Coordinates of C-alpha atoms and ligand atoms in Angstrom, one line a residue:
X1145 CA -89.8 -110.0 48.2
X1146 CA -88.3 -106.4 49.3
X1147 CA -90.1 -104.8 52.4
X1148 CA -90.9 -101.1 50.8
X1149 CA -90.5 -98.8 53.6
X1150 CA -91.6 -95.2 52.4
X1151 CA -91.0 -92.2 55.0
X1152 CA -93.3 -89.2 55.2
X1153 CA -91.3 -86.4 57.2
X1154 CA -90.0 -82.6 57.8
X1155 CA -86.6 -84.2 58.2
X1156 CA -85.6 -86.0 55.2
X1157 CA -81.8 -85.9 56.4
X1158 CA -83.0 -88.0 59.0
X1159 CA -83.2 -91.3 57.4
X1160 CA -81.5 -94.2 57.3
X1161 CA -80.2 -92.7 59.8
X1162 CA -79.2 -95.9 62.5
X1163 CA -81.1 -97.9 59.2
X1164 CA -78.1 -97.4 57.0
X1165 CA -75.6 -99.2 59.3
X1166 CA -74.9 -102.7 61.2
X1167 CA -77.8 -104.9 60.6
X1168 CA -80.4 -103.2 59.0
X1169 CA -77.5 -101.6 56.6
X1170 CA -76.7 -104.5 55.1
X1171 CA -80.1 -105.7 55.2
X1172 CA -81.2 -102.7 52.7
X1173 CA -77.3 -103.0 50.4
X1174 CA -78.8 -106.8 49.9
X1175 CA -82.0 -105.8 48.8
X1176 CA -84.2 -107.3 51.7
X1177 CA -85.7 -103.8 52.2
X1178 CA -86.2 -100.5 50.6
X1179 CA -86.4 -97.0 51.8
X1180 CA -88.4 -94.1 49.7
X1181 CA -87.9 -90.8 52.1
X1182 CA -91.0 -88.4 50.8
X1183 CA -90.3 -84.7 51.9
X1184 CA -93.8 -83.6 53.2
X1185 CA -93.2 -80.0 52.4
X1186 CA -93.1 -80.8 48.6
X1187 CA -96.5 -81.3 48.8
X1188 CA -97.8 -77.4 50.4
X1189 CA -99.9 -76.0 48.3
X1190 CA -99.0 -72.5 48.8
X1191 CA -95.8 -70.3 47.5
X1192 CA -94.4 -70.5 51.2
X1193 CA -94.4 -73.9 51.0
X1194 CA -96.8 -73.7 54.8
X1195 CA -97.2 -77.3 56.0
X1196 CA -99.0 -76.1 58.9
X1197 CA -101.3 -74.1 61.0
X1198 CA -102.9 -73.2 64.1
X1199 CA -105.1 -75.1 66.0
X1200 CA -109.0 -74.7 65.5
X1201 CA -110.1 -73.6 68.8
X1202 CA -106.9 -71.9 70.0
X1203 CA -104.2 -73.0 72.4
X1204 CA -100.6 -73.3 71.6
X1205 CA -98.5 -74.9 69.0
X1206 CA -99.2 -75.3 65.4
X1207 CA -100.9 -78.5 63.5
X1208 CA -100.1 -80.6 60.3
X1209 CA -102.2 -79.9 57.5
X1210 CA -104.7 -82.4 56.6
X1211 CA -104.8 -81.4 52.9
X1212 CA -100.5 -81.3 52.9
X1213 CA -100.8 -84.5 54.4
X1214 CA -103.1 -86.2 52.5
X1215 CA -101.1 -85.0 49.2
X1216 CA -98.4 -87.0 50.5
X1217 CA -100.0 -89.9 51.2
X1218 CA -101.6 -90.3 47.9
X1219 CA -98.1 -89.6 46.5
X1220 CA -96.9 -92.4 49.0
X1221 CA -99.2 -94.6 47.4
X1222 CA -98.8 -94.3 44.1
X1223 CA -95.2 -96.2 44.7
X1224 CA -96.1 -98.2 47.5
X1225 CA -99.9 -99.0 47.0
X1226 CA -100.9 -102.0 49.5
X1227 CA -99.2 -101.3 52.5
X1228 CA -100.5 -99.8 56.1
X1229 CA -99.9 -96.3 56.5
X1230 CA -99.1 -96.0 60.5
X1231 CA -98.4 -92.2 61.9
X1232 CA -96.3 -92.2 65.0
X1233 CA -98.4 -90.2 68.0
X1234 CA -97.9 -90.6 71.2
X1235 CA -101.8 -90.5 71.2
X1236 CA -101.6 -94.4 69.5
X1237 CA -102.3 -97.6 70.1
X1238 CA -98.7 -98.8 72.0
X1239 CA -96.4 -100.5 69.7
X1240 CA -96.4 -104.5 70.7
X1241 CA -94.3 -107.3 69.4
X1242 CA -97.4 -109.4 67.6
X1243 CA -97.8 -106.0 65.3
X1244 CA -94.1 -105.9 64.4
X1245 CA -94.3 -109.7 63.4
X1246 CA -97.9 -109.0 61.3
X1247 CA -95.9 -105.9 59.6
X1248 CA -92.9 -107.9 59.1
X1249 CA -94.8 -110.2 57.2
X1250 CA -96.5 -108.1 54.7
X1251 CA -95.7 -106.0 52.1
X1252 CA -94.0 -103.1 54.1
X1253 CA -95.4 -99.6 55.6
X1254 CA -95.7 -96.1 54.9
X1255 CA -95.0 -93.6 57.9
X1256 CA -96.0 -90.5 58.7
X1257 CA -93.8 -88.6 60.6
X1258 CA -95.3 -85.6 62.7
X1259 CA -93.7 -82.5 64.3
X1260 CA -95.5 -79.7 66.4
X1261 CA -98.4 -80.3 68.1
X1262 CA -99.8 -83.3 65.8
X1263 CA -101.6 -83.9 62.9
X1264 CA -105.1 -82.3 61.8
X1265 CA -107.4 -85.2 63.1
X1266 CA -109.2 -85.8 59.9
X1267 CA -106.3 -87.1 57.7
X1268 CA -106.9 -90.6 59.7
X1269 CA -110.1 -91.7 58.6
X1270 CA -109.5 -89.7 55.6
X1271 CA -106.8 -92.4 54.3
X1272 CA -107.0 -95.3 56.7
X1273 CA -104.3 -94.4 58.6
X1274 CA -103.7 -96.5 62.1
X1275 CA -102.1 -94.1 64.7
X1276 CA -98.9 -95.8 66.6
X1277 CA -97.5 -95.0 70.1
X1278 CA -94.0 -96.2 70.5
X1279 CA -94.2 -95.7 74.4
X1280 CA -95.8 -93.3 77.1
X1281 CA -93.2 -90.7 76.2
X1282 CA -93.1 -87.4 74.5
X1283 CA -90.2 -87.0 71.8
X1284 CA -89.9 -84.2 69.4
X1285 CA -91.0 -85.6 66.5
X1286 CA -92.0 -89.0 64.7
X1287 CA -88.8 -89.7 63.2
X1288 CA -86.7 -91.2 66.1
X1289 CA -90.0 -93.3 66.9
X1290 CA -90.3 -94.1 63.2
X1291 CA -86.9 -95.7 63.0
X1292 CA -87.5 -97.5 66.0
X1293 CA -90.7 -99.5 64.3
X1294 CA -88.9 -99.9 60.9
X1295 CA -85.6 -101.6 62.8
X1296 CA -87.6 -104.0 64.9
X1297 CA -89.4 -105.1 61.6
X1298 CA -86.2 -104.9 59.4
X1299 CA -84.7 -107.3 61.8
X1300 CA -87.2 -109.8 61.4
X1301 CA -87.2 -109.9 57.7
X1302 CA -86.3 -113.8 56.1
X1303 CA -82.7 -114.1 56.1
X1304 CA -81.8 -110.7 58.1
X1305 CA -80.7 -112.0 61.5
X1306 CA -79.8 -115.9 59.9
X1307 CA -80.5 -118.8 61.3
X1308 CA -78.8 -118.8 64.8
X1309 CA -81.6 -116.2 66.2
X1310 CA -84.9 -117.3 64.8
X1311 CA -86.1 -114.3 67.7
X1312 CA -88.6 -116.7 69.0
X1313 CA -86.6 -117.1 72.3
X1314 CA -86.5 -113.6 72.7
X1315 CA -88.1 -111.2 75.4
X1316 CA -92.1 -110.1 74.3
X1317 CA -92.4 -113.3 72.3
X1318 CA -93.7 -115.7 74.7
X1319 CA -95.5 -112.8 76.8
X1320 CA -92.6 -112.6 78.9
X1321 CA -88.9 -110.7 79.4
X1322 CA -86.0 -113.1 78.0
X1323 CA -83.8 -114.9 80.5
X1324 CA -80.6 -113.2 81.8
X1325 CA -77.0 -113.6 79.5
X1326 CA -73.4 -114.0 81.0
X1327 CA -70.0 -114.9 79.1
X1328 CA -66.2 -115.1 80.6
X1329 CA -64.7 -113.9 82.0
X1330 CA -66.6 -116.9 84.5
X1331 CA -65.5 -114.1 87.4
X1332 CA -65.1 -110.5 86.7
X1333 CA -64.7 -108.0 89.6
X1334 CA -65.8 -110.4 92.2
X1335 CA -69.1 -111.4 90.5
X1336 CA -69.6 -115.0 89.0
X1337 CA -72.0 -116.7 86.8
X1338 CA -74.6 -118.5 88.1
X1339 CA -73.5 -122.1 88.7
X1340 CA -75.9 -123.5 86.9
X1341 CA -75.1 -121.8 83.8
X1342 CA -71.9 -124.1 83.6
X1343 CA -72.9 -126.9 84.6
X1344 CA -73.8 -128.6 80.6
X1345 CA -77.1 -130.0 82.0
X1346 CA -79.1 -129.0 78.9
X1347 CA -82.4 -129.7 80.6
X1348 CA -81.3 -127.9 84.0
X1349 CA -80.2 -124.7 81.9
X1350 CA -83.1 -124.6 80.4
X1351 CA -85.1 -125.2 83.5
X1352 CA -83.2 -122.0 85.2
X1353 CA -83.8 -119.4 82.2
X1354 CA -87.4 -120.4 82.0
X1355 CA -87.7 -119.4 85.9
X1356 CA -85.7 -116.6 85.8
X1357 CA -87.7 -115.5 82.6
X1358 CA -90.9 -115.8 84.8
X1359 CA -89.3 -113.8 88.2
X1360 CA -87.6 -110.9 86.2
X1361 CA -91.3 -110.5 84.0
X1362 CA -93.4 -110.7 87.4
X1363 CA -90.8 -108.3 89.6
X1364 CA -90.2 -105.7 86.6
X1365 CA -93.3 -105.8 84.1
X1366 CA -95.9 -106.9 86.3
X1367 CA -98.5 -106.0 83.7
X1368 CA -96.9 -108.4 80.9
X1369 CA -96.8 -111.1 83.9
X1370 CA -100.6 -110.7 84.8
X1371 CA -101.4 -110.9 81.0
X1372 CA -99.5 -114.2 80.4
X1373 CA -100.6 -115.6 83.4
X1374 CA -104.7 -114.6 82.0
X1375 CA -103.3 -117.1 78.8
X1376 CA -102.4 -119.8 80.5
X1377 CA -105.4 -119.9 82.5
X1378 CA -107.2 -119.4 79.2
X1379 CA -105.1 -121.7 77.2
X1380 CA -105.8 -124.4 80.1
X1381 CA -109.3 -124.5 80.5
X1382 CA -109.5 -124.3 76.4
X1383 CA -107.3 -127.7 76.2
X1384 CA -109.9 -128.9 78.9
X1385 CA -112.8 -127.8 76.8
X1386 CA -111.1 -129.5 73.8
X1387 CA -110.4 -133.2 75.6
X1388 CA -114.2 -133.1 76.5
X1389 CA -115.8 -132.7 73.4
X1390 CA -115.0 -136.0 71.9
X1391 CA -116.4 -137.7 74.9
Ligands
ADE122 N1 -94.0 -88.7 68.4 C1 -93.8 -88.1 69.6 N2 -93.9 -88.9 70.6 C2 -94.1 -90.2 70.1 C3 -94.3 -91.4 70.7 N3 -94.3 -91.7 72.0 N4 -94.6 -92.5 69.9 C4 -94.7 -92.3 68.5 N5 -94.5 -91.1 68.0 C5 -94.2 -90.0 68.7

């Protein structure tokens, strides 16, 4: 099945953008996604084409129209009917792993892309649209944070990456940051590899990335350490609870 991707935005030029290359290029060339780039402005109502206005209650900038925007989703939806509509906002719920996977999986997304000062609050509950964060930063616009989500799910698509990276050993997935990588040159400007690392003891290797995983997670993301140590406590006593019940 093709992930539809449709793209509510300003910038139409934008897109693929970084999607139309590498990966993700040939990902969309073999069919494994699609990409339907709506020009908001098509849907302004007035003879100037305004997509915007200002803000009730004063202050600066200018706000997306809710009646624009909800034009263009019901356009959206009319070629991509089932799938979330997510708006990118640094006022969202932070982009995680676990919702890329859950997106992945289903039938693709429709984005809306804002500029200025936001969107015109109402179009949300309006047309069940889930507001996404891709960080505690500010950019210009939707669109850079937009392709962000869409590659991170494009990559997980059946048959994108093939079989050697099945992504599960990668950083987020476990609740922690992935292990450190080295290749040859073995010594390059005075700096080796870790011993260890070429040794061929499968079991030690393995033993060494798992702890390195666990230091480099607790020393640079302590919040995603303290989180996956609260499931392992969990996931303990739960296995606890479950051996007990029989007896
Ligand atoms: N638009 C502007 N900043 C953003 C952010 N941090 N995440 C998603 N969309 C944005």
């Amino acid at each position: 099945m093709t992930f539809a991707a449709t793209m509510l935005t300003l910038y139409p030029e934008m897109f693929p953008g970084p999607l139309g290359v590498s990966l993700a290029g040939r990902a969309r060339d073999d069919g494994k996604w699609s990409l339907e780039v709506v020009q908001i402005r098509d849907f302004a109502i007035d003879k100037h084409r305004t997509v915007d206005d200002t803000p009730a209650g004063g202050g600066a900038g200018m706000v997306l129209r809710a009646d624009v925007l909800g034009a263009s989703i019901d356009h959206a939806r009319t070629h991509n009917p089932v799938s979330p509509i997510i708006a990118m906002t640094p006022r969202g719920k932070p982009l995680t792993q676990a919702r890329v996977r859950e997106l992945a999986s289903g039938p693709g997304v429709i984005i809306l892309c804002g500029r200025f000062e936001g969107f015109d609050e109402r179009i949300f509950a309006a047309r069940g649209v889930e507001e996404v964060s891709i960080g505690d930063i500010v950019l210009s616009g939707g669109e850079p944070a937009a392709i962000m989500l869409l590659d991170a799910c494009i990559r997980l698509l059946p048959g994108v990456m093939g079989a050697a990276s099945s992504g599960t050993e990668e950083s987020f997935e476990q609740g922690l940051l992935e292990y450190p990588h080295y290749t040859r040159p073995v010594e390059w400007e005075g700096r080796t590899i870790p011993e260890v690392l070429r040794s061929g003891d499968h079991a030690k290797i393995a033993g060494w990335r798992k702890a390195q995983s666990e230091i480099d997670t607790r020393l640079r993301r302590p919040d995603l350490w303290e989180r996956h140590q609260g499931a392992r406590v969990q996931s303990a006593s739960g296995a606890r609870h479950e051996q007990k019940e029989p007896g």
